Amino acid sequence: MASARAYCDAAWEPQHRFAFSFVEWPAIELLFLVAAVAVWAVARRGTAGLLLAWRGIVPAALVLLTLTVLAVGCFALLGTPDGYHGDSGLCPDSNIPPWWPSWLPA
């Protein structure tokens, strides 16, 4: 998210950078941590009757899937502030950098 904002120079003035670094980013990290622990705990309880190998693989896969979905969602919502005029001239009005894969939502 920080790379996209910096590349497009959208919402990356000093005051926005400060808010992103010390308010938004720690809140996002806390959200990711809580989601990962909750998914892991529910998945471990749900796989209690499975073989030992599956009791480790299924929760780990679900945690990775959850974190991937959250990361793409956070990038789409916070990393590309739509409508915010980027000053770099490198990005369109949507503030989606050209290096972002087109098959991922943003």
PDB file of N, CA and C in Angstrom, residues 7-103:
ATOM      1  N   TYR A   7       4.317   5.685  -5.233  1.00  0.00           N
ATOM      2  CA  TYR A   7       4.512   5.674  -6.677  1.00  0.00           C
ATOM      3  C   TYR A   7       3.581   6.654  -7.367  1.00  0.00           C
ATOM      4  N   CYS A   8       2.319   6.649  -6.962  1.00  0.00           N
ATOM      5  CA  CYS A   8       1.332   7.543  -7.568  1.00  0.00           C
ATOM      6  C   CYS A   8       1.320   8.921  -6.909  1.00  0.00           C
ATOM      7  N   ASP A   9       2.009   9.062  -5.809  1.00  0.00           N
ATOM      8  CA  ASP A   9       2.029  10.285  -5.017  1.00  0.00           C
ATOM      9  C   ASP A   9       0.608  10.709  -4.652  1.00  0.00           C
ATOM     10  N   ALA A  10      -0.180   9.726  -4.261  1.00  0.00           N
ATOM     11  CA  ALA A  10      -1.567   9.969  -3.873  1.00  0.00           C
ATOM     12  C   ALA A  10      -1.698   9.732  -2.375  1.00  0.00           C
ATOM     13  N   ALA A  11      -2.146  10.732  -1.665  1.00  0.00           N
ATOM     14  CA  ALA A  11      -2.266  10.667  -0.201  1.00  0.00           C
ATOM     15  C   ALA A  11      -0.922  10.321   0.423  1.00  0.00           C
ATOM     16  N   TRP A  12       0.137  10.967  -0.060  1.00  0.00           N
ATOM     17  CA  TRP A  12       1.478  10.671   0.431  1.00  0.00           C
ATOM     18  C   TRP A  12       2.212  11.936   0.865  1.00  0.00           C
ATOM     19  N   GLU A  13       1.448  12.992   1.163  1.00  0.00           N
ATOM     20  CA  GLU A  13       2.043  14.186   1.732  1.00  0.00           C
ATOM     21  C   GLU A  13       2.505  13.849   3.153  1.00  0.00           C
ATOM     22  N   PRO A  14       3.345  14.661   3.764  1.00  0.00           N
ATOM     23  CA  PRO A  14       3.881  14.306   5.093  1.00  0.00           C
ATOM     24  C   PRO A  14       2.813  13.960   6.130  1.00  0.00           C
ATOM     25  N   GLN A  15       1.711  14.712   6.174  1.00  0.00           N
ATOM     26  CA  GLN A  15       0.687  14.419   7.178  1.00  0.00           C
ATOM     27  C   GLN A  15      -0.006  13.090   6.889  1.00  0.00           C
ATOM     28  N   HIS A  16      -0.227  12.757   5.609  1.00  0.00           N
ATOM     29  CA  HIS A  16      -0.836  11.481   5.264  1.00  0.00           C
ATOM     30  C   HIS A  16       0.136  10.330   5.512  1.00  0.00           C
ATOM     31  N   ARG A  17       1.400  10.568   5.216  1.00  0.00           N
ATOM     32  CA  ARG A  17       2.413   9.543   5.456  1.00  0.00           C
ATOM     33  C   ARG A  17       2.517   9.228   6.942  1.00  0.00           C
ATOM     34  N   PHE A  18       2.453  10.260   7.780  1.00  0.00           N
ATOM     35  CA  PHE A  18       2.497  10.064   9.234  1.00  0.00           C
ATOM     36  C   PHE A  18       1.287   9.262   9.693  1.00  0.00           C
ATOM     37  N   ALA A  19       0.088   9.648   9.229  1.00  0.00           N
ATOM     38  CA  ALA A  19      -1.128   8.933   9.623  1.00  0.00           C
ATOM     39  C   ALA A  19      -1.089   7.486   9.146  1.00  0.00           C
ATOM     40  N   PHE A  20      -0.587   7.273   7.939  1.00  0.00           N
ATOM     41  CA  PHE A  20      -0.495   5.909   7.424  1.00  0.00           C
ATOM     42  C   PHE A  20       0.476   5.080   8.260  1.00  0.00           C
ATOM     43  N   SER A  21       1.630   5.649   8.577  1.00  0.00           N
ATOM     44  CA  SER A  21       2.671   4.897   9.287  1.00  0.00           C
ATOM     45  C   SER A  21       2.327   4.603  10.742  1.00  0.00           C
ATOM     46  N   PHE A  22       1.664   5.543  11.404  1.00  0.00           N
ATOM     47  CA  PHE A  22       1.459   5.391  12.842  1.00  0.00           C
ATOM     48  C   PHE A  22       0.016   5.122  13.260  1.00  0.00           C
ATOM     49  N   VAL A  23      -0.931   5.182  12.327  1.00  0.00           N
ATOM     50  CA  VAL A  23      -2.323   4.903  12.676  1.00  0.00           C
ATOM     51  C   VAL A  23      -2.875   3.771  11.812  1.00  0.00           C
ATOM     52  N   GLU A  24      -2.885   3.998  10.492  1.00  0.00           N
ATOM     53  CA  GLU A  24      -3.508   3.020   9.600  1.00  0.00           C
ATOM     54  C   GLU A  24      -2.741   1.703   9.566  1.00  0.00           C
ATOM     55  N   TRP A  25      -1.431   1.767   9.369  1.00  0.00           N
ATOM     56  CA  TRP A  25      -0.657   0.527   9.235  1.00  0.00           C
ATOM     57  C   TRP A  25      -0.696  -0.326  10.500  1.00  0.00           C
ATOM     58  N   PRO A  26      -0.485   0.229  11.701  1.00  0.00           N
ATOM     59  CA  PRO A  26      -0.614  -0.617  12.902  1.00  0.00           C
ATOM     60  C   PRO A  26      -2.020  -1.199  13.072  1.00  0.00           C
ATOM     61  N   ALA A  27      -3.056  -0.441  12.708  1.00  0.00           N
ATOM     62  CA  ALA A  27      -4.420  -0.974  12.803  1.00  0.00           C
ATOM     63  C   ALA A  27      -4.617  -2.119  11.821  1.00  0.00           C
ATOM     64  N   ILE A  28      -4.068  -1.992  10.628  1.00  0.00           N
ATOM     65  CA  ILE A  28      -4.165  -3.059   9.629  1.00  0.00           C
ATOM     66  C   ILE A  28      -3.419  -4.298  10.113  1.00  0.00           C
ATOM     67  N   GLU A  29      -2.236  -4.112  10.648  1.00  0.00           N
ATOM     68  CA  GLU A  29      -1.457  -5.243  11.160  1.00  0.00           C
ATOM     69  C   GLU A  29      -2.194  -5.945  12.303  1.00  0.00           C
ATOM     70  N   LEU A  30      -2.813  -5.176  13.182  1.00  0.00           N
ATOM     71  CA  LEU A  30      -3.591  -5.765  14.270  1.00  0.00           C
ATOM     72  C   LEU A  30      -4.792  -6.542  13.725  1.00  0.00           C
ATOM     73  N   LEU A  31      -5.456  -5.996  12.720  1.00  0.00           N
ATOM     74  CA  LEU A  31      -6.566  -6.691  12.078  1.00  0.00           C
ATOM     75  C   LEU A  31      -6.096  -8.018  11.478  1.00  0.00           C
ATOM     76  N   PHE A  32      -4.966  -8.007  10.799  1.00  0.00           N
ATOM     77  CA  PHE A  32      -4.415  -9.221  10.206  1.00  0.00           C
ATOM     78  C   PHE A  32      -4.086 -10.249  11.284  1.00  0.00           C
ATOM     79  N   LEU A  33      -3.497  -9.805  12.379  1.00  0.00           N
ATOM     80  CA  LEU A  33      -3.128 -10.709  13.462  1.00  0.00           C
ATOM     81  C   LEU A  33      -4.367 -11.345  14.090  1.00  0.00           C
ATOM     82  N   VAL A  34      -5.367 -10.539  14.379  1.00  0.00           N
ATOM     83  CA  VAL A  34      -6.598 -11.051  14.991  1.00  0.00           C
ATOM     84  C   VAL A  34      -7.297 -12.027  14.041  1.00  0.00           C
ATOM     85  N   ALA A  35      -7.356 -11.674  12.762  1.00  0.00           N
ATOM     86  CA  ALA A  35      -7.991 -12.561  11.784  1.00  0.00           C
ATOM     87  C   ALA A  35      -7.235 -13.881  11.667  1.00  0.00           C
ATOM     88  N   ALA A  36      -5.911 -13.829  11.623  1.00  0.00           N
ATOM     89  CA  ALA A  36      -5.109 -15.050  11.493  1.00  0.00           C
ATOM     90  C   ALA A  36      -5.290 -15.959  12.707  1.00  0.00           C
ATOM     91  N   VAL A  37      -5.271 -15.392  13.896  1.00  0.00           N
ATOM     92  CA  VAL A  37      -5.431 -16.194  15.110  1.00  0.00           C
ATOM     93  C   VAL A  37      -6.840 -16.785  15.175  1.00  0.00           C
ATOM     94  N   ALA A  38      -7.848 -15.991  14.819  1.00  0.00           N
ATOM     95  CA  ALA A  38      -9.229 -16.489  14.860  1.00  0.00           C
ATOM     96  C   ALA A  38      -9.445 -17.612  13.852  1.00  0.00           C
ATOM     97  N   VAL A  39      -8.944 -17.437  12.640  1.00  0.00           N
ATOM     98  CA  VAL A  39      -9.101 -18.482  11.617  1.00  0.00           C
ATOM     99  C   VAL A  39      -8.342 -19.729  12.029  1.00  0.00           C
ATOM    100  N   TRP A  40      -7.154 -19.555  12.562  1.00  0.00           N
ATOM    101  CA  TRP A  40      -6.350 -20.709  12.992  1.00  0.00           C
ATOM    102  C   TRP A  40      -7.075 -21.472  14.109  1.00  0.00           C
ATOM    103  N   ALA A  41      -7.606 -20.738  15.086  1.00  0.00           N
ATOM    104  CA  ALA A  41      -8.281 -21.396  16.206  1.00  0.00           C
ATOM    105  C   ALA A  41      -9.535 -22.145  15.748  1.00  0.00           C
ATOM    106  N   VAL A  42     -10.332 -21.533  14.897  1.00  0.00           N
ATOM    107  CA  VAL A  42     -11.544 -22.190  14.406  1.00  0.00           C
ATOM    108  C   VAL A  42     -11.181 -23.394  13.547  1.00  0.00           C
ATOM    109  N   ALA A  43     -10.158 -23.248  12.707  1.00  0.00           N
ATOM    110  CA  ALA A  43      -9.751 -24.352  11.829  1.00  0.00           C
ATOM    111  C   ALA A  43      -9.168 -25.503  12.641  1.00  0.00           C
ATOM    112  N   ARG A  44      -8.420 -25.215  13.681  1.00  0.00           N
ATOM    113  CA  ARG A  44      -7.859 -26.283  14.534  1.00  0.00           C
ATOM    114  C   ARG A  44      -8.978 -27.048  15.229  1.00  0.00           C
ATOM    115  N   ARG A  45      -9.966 -26.327  15.696  1.00  0.00           N
ATOM    116  CA  ARG A  45     -11.094 -26.988  16.365  1.00  0.00           C
ATOM    117  C   ARG A  45     -11.894 -27.812  15.367  1.00  0.00           C
ATOM    118  N   GLY A  46     -12.052 -27.290  14.147  1.00  0.00           N
ATOM    119  CA  GLY A  46     -12.821 -27.989  13.127  1.00  0.00           C
ATOM    120  C   GLY A  46     -12.122 -29.210  12.551  1.00  0.00           C
ATOM    121  N   THR A  47     -10.807 -29.265  12.671  1.00  0.00           N
ATOM    122  CA  THR A  47     -10.057 -30.398  12.122  1.00  0.00           C
ATOM    123  C   THR A  47      -9.601 -31.364  13.211  1.00  0.00           C
ATOM    124  N   ALA A  48     -10.209 -31.320  14.367  1.00  0.00           N
ATOM    125  CA  ALA A  48      -9.766 -32.146  15.498  1.00  0.00           C
ATOM    126  C   ALA A  48      -9.859 -33.640  15.208  1.00  0.00           C
ATOM    127  N   GLY A  49     -10.791 -34.061  14.384  1.00  0.00           N
ATOM    128  CA  GLY A  49     -10.969 -35.483  14.120  1.00  0.00           C
ATOM    129  C   GLY A  49     -10.171 -35.998  12.931  1.00  0.00           C
ATOM    130  N   LEU A  50      -9.435 -35.129  12.254  1.00  0.00           N
ATOM    131  CA  LEU A  50      -8.685 -35.541  11.071  1.00  0.00           C
ATOM    132  C   LEU A  50      -7.323 -36.120  11.447  1.00  0.00           C
ATOM    133  N   LEU A  51      -6.646 -36.655  10.452  1.00  0.00           N
ATOM    134  CA  LEU A  51      -5.288 -37.154  10.659  1.00  0.00           C
ATOM    135  C   LEU A  51      -4.374 -36.018  11.106  1.00  0.00           C
ATOM    136  N   LEU A  52      -3.294 -36.370  11.772  1.00  0.00           N
ATOM    137  CA  LEU A  52      -2.392 -35.375  12.340  1.00  0.00           C
ATOM    138  C   LEU A  52      -1.851 -34.419  11.285  1.00  0.00           C
ATOM    139  N   ALA A  53      -1.481 -34.929  10.110  1.00  0.00           N
ATOM    140  CA  ALA A  53      -0.925 -34.066   9.064  1.00  0.00           C
ATOM    141  C   ALA A  53      -1.955 -33.035   8.599  1.00  0.00           C
ATOM    142  N   TRP A  54      -3.199 -33.455   8.438  1.00  0.00           N
ATOM    143  CA  TRP A  54      -4.241 -32.537   7.988  1.00  0.00           C
ATOM    144  C   TRP A  54      -4.573 -31.498   9.047  1.00  0.00           C
ATOM    145  N   ARG A  55      -4.375 -31.831  10.308  1.00  0.00           N
ATOM    146  CA  ARG A  55      -4.647 -30.880  11.390  1.00  0.00           C
ATOM    147  C   ARG A  55      -3.666 -29.723  11.366  1.00  0.00           C
ATOM    148  N   GLY A  56      -2.540 -29.890  10.690  1.00  0.00           N
ATOM    149  CA  GLY A  56      -1.593 -28.783  10.547  1.00  0.00           C
ATOM    150  C   GLY A  56      -1.723 -28.074   9.209  1.00  0.00           C
ATOM    151  N   ILE A  57      -2.011 -28.845   8.150  1.00  0.00           N
ATOM    152  CA  ILE A  57      -2.060 -28.281   6.806  1.00  0.00           C
ATOM    153  C   ILE A  57      -3.305 -27.423   6.591  1.00  0.00           C
ATOM    154  N   VAL A  58      -4.457 -27.913   6.986  1.00  0.00           N
ATOM    155  CA  VAL A  58      -5.707 -27.188   6.734  1.00  0.00           C
ATOM    156  C   VAL A  58      -5.727 -25.832   7.445  1.00  0.00           C
ATOM    157  N   PRO A  59      -5.420 -25.743   8.732  1.00  0.00           N
ATOM    158  CA  PRO A  59      -5.415 -24.418   9.364  1.00  0.00           C
ATOM    159  C   PRO A  59      -4.398 -23.463   8.740  1.00  0.00           C
ATOM    160  N   ALA A  60      -3.220 -23.969   8.405  1.00  0.00           N
ATOM    161  CA  ALA A  60      -2.206 -23.104   7.794  1.00  0.00           C
ATOM    162  C   ALA A  60      -2.682 -22.590   6.440  1.00  0.00           C
ATOM    163  N   ALA A  61      -3.293 -23.453   5.652  1.00  0.00           N
ATOM    164  CA  ALA A  61      -3.790 -23.035   4.335  1.00  0.00           C
ATOM    165  C   ALA A  61      -4.910 -22.002   4.481  1.00  0.00           C
ATOM    166  N   LEU A  62      -5.793 -22.204   5.447  1.00  0.00           N
ATOM    167  CA  LEU A  62      -6.884 -21.247   5.650  1.00  0.00           C
ATOM    168  C   LEU A  62      -6.370 -19.896   6.145  1.00  0.00           C
ATOM    169  N   VAL A  63      -5.355 -19.927   6.991  1.00  0.00           N
ATOM    170  CA  VAL A  63      -4.751 -18.667   7.459  1.00  0.00           C
ATOM    171  C   VAL A  63      -4.101 -17.939   6.287  1.00  0.00           C
ATOM    172  N   LEU A  64      -3.361 -18.646   5.449  1.00  0.00           N
ATOM    173  CA  LEU A  64      -2.739 -18.011   4.285  1.00  0.00           C
ATOM    174  C   LEU A  64      -3.782 -17.447   3.324  1.00  0.00           C
ATOM    175  N   LEU A  65      -4.846 -18.178   3.106  1.00  0.00           N
ATOM    176  CA  LEU A  65      -5.920 -17.700   2.238  1.00  0.00           C
ATOM    177  C   LEU A  65      -6.567 -16.438   2.819  1.00  0.00           C
ATOM    178  N   THR A  66      -6.836 -16.457   4.107  1.00  0.00           N
ATOM    179  CA  THR A  66      -7.435 -15.297   4.768  1.00  0.00           C
ATOM    180  C   THR A  66      -6.533 -14.077   4.668  1.00  0.00           C
ATOM    181  N   LEU A  67      -5.246 -14.252   4.944  1.00  0.00           N
ATOM    182  CA  LEU A  67      -4.320 -13.125   4.880  1.00  0.00           C
ATOM    183  C   LEU A  67      -4.173 -12.598   3.453  1.00  0.00           C
ATOM    184  N   THR A  68      -4.224 -13.478   2.472  1.00  0.00           N
ATOM    185  CA  THR A  68      -4.140 -13.044   1.076  1.00  0.00           C
ATOM    186  C   THR A  68      -5.357 -12.212   0.694  1.00  0.00           C
ATOM    187  N   VAL A  69      -6.532 -12.678   1.070  1.00  0.00           N
ATOM    188  CA  VAL A  69      -7.762 -11.933   0.768  1.00  0.00           C
ATOM    189  C   VAL A  69      -7.755 -10.586   1.482  1.00  0.00           C
ATOM    190  N   LEU A  70      -7.335 -10.558   2.727  1.00  0.00           N
ATOM    191  CA  LEU A  70      -7.262  -9.291   3.462  1.00  0.00           C
ATOM    192  C   LEU A  70      -6.250  -8.338   2.833  1.00  0.00           C
ATOM    193  N   ALA A  71      -5.111  -8.856   2.401  1.00  0.00           N
ATOM    194  CA  ALA A  71      -4.082  -8.006   1.798  1.00  0.00           C
ATOM    195  C   ALA A  71      -4.568  -7.372   0.498  1.00  0.00           C
ATOM    196  N   VAL A  72      -5.210  -8.157  -0.346  1.00  0.00           N
ATOM    197  CA  VAL A  72      -5.738  -7.610  -1.601  1.00  0.00           C
ATOM    198  C   VAL A  72      -6.847  -6.601  -1.309  1.00  0.00           C
ATOM    199  N   GLY A  73      -7.694  -6.916  -0.353  1.00  0.00           N
ATOM    200  CA  GLY A  73      -8.763  -5.992   0.015  1.00  0.00           C
ATOM    201  C   GLY A  73      -8.241  -4.686   0.592  1.00  0.00           C
ATOM    202  N   CYS A  74      -7.250  -4.774   1.443  1.00  0.00           N
ATOM    203  CA  CYS A  74      -6.662  -3.552   2.012  1.00  0.00           C
ATOM    204  C   CYS A  74      -5.975  -2.722   0.941  1.00  0.00           C
ATOM    205  N   PHE A  75      -5.303  -3.396   0.007  1.00  0.00           N
ATOM    206  CA  PHE A  75      -4.679  -2.650  -1.084  1.00  0.00           C
ATOM    207  C   PHE A  75      -5.738  -1.931  -1.906  1.00  0.00           C
ATOM    208  N   ALA A  76      -6.823  -2.627  -2.193  1.00  0.00           N
ATOM    209  CA  ALA A  76      -7.875  -2.025  -3.011  1.00  0.00           C
ATOM    210  C   ALA A  76      -8.544  -0.851  -2.299  1.00  0.00           C
ATOM    211  N   LEU A  77      -8.719  -0.951  -0.997  1.00  0.00           N
ATOM    212  CA  LEU A  77      -9.419   0.104  -0.259  1.00  0.00           C
ATOM    213  C   LEU A  77      -8.510   1.234   0.205  1.00  0.00           C
ATOM    214  N   LEU A  78      -7.320   0.893   0.686  1.00  0.00           N
ATOM    215  CA  LEU A  78      -6.450   1.907   1.272  1.00  0.00           C
ATOM    216  C   LEU A  78      -5.215   2.232   0.447  1.00  0.00           C
ATOM    217  N   GLY A  79      -4.774   1.305  -0.367  1.00  0.00           N
ATOM    218  CA  GLY A  79      -3.550   1.519  -1.122  1.00  0.00           C
ATOM    219  C   GLY A  79      -3.747   2.350  -2.368  1.00  0.00           C
ATOM    220  N   THR A  80      -4.952   2.365  -2.885  1.00  0.00           N
ATOM    221  CA  THR A  80      -5.252   3.127  -4.098  1.00  0.00           C
ATOM    222  C   THR A  80      -6.412   4.070  -3.820  1.00  0.00           C
ATOM    223  N   PRO A  81      -6.146   5.201  -3.192  1.00  0.00           N
ATOM    224  CA  PRO A  81      -7.241   6.126  -2.857  1.00  0.00           C
ATOM    225  C   PRO A  81      -7.860   6.709  -4.124  1.00  0.00           C
ATOM    226  N   ASP A  82      -8.984   6.166  -4.541  1.00  0.00           N
ATOM    227  CA  ASP A  82      -9.662   6.567  -5.765  1.00  0.00           C
ATOM    228  C   ASP A  82     -10.164   8.001  -5.643  1.00  0.00           C
ATOM    229  N   GLY A  83      -9.957   8.757  -6.682  1.00  0.00           N
ATOM    230  CA  GLY A  83     -10.417  10.130  -6.689  1.00  0.00           C
ATOM    231  C   GLY A  83      -9.428  11.116  -6.090  1.00  0.00           C
ATOM    232  N   TYR A  84      -8.420  10.630  -5.411  1.00  0.00           N
ATOM    233  CA  TYR A  84      -7.397  11.514  -4.850  1.00  0.00           C
ATOM    234  C   TYR A  84      -6.408  11.816  -5.963  1.00  0.00           C
ATOM    235  N   HIS A  85      -6.221  13.066  -6.275  1.00  0.00           N
ATOM    236  CA  HIS A  85      -5.369  13.431  -7.401  1.00  0.00           C
ATOM    237  C   HIS A  85      -3.901  13.135  -7.086  1.00  0.00           C
ATOM    238  N   GLY A  86      -3.344  12.168  -7.785  1.00  0.00           N
ATOM    239  CA  GLY A  86      -1.923  11.845  -7.629  1.00  0.00           C
ATOM    240  C   GLY A  86      -1.070  12.838  -8.390  1.00  0.00           C
ATOM    241  N   ASP A  87       0.018  13.268  -7.789  1.00  0.00           N
ATOM    242  CA  ASP A  87       0.854  14.302  -8.378  1.00  0.00           C
ATOM    243  C   ASP A  87       1.994  13.761  -9.238  1.00  0.00           C
ATOM    244  N   SER A  88       2.248  12.455  -9.207  1.00  0.00           N
ATOM    245  CA  SER A  88       3.408  11.944  -9.921  1.00  0.00           C
ATOM    246  C   SER A  88       3.195  11.877 -11.428  1.00  0.00           C
ATOM    247  N   GLY A  89       1.949  11.778 -11.873  1.00  0.00           N
ATOM    248  CA  GLY A  89       1.665  11.655 -13.289  1.00  0.00           C
ATOM    249  C   GLY A  89       1.939  10.263 -13.834  1.00  0.00           C
ATOM    250  N   LEU A  90       2.270   9.321 -12.969  1.00  0.00           N
ATOM    251  CA  LEU A  90       2.590   7.960 -13.387  1.00  0.00           C
ATOM    252  C   LEU A  90       1.386   7.034 -13.344  1.00  0.00           C
ATOM    253  N   CYS A  91       0.306   7.472 -12.714  1.00  0.00           N
ATOM    254  CA  CYS A  91      -0.865   6.609 -12.521  1.00  0.00           C
ATOM    255  C   CYS A  91      -2.112   7.284 -13.078  1.00  0.00           C
ATOM    256  N   PRO A  92      -3.111   6.492 -13.452  1.00  0.00           N
ATOM    257  CA  PRO A  92      -4.389   7.078 -13.870  1.00  0.00           C
ATOM    258  C   PRO A  92      -5.142   7.646 -12.662  1.00  0.00           C
ATOM    259  N   ASP A  93      -6.326   8.181 -12.902  1.00  0.00           N
ATOM    260  CA  ASP A  93      -7.120   8.774 -11.814  1.00  0.00           C
ATOM    261  C   ASP A  93      -7.495   7.767 -10.736  1.00  0.00           C
ATOM    262  N   SER A  94      -7.520   6.493 -11.081  1.00  0.00           N
ATOM    263  CA  SER A  94      -7.867   5.472 -10.093  1.00  0.00           C
ATOM    264  C   SER A  94      -6.724   5.223  -9.110  1.00  0.00           C
ATOM    265  N   ASN A  95      -5.538   5.762  -9.385  1.00  0.00           N
ATOM    266  CA  ASN A  95      -4.351   5.587  -8.546  1.00  0.00           C
ATOM    267  C   ASN A  95      -3.920   4.131  -8.409  1.00  0.00           C
ATOM    268  N   ILE A  96      -4.213   3.348  -9.414  1.00  0.00           N
ATOM    269  CA  ILE A  96      -3.725   1.973  -9.454  1.00  0.00           C
ATOM    270  C   ILE A  96      -2.431   1.987 -10.259  1.00  0.00           C
ATOM    271  N   PRO A  97      -1.315   1.649  -9.627  1.00  0.00           N
ATOM    272  CA  PRO A  97      -0.040   1.710 -10.346  1.00  0.00           C
ATOM    273  C   PRO A  97      -0.006   0.724 -11.514  1.00  0.00           C
ATOM    274  N   PRO A  98       0.743   1.039 -12.552  1.00  0.00           N
ATOM    275  CA  PRO A  98       0.797   0.154 -13.712  1.00  0.00           C
ATOM    276  C   PRO A  98       1.413  -1.208 -13.400  1.00  0.00           C
ATOM    277  N   TRP A  99       2.187  -1.303 -12.340  1.00  0.00           N
ATOM    278  CA  TRP A  99       2.803  -2.581 -11.994  1.00  0.00           C
ATOM    279  C   TRP A  99       1.850  -3.516 -11.247  1.00  0.00           C
ATOM    280  N   TRP A 100       0.670  -3.035 -10.867  1.00  0.00           N
ATOM    281  CA  TRP A 100      -0.303  -3.893 -10.174  1.00  0.00           C
ATOM    282  C   TRP A 100      -0.925  -4.845 -11.182  1.00  0.00           C
ATOM    283  N   PRO A 101      -0.937  -6.156 -10.915  1.00  0.00           N
ATOM    284  CA  PRO A 101      -1.505  -7.111 -11.881  1.00  0.00           C
ATOM    285  C   PRO A 101      -2.982  -6.821 -12.162  1.00  0.00           C
ATOM    286  N   SER A 102      -3.338  -6.828 -13.423  1.00  0.00           N
ATOM    287  CA  SER A 102      -4.697  -6.467 -13.794  1.00  0.00           C
ATOM    288  C   SER A 102      -5.728  -7.514 -13.373  1.00  0.00           C
ATOM    289  N   TRP A 103      -5.290  -8.743 -13.124  1.00  0.00           N
ATOM    290  CA  TRP A 103      -6.226  -9.799 -12.739  1.00  0.00           C
ATOM    291  C   TRP A 103      -6.579  -9.738 -11.260  1.00  0.00           C
TER     292      TRP A 103
END
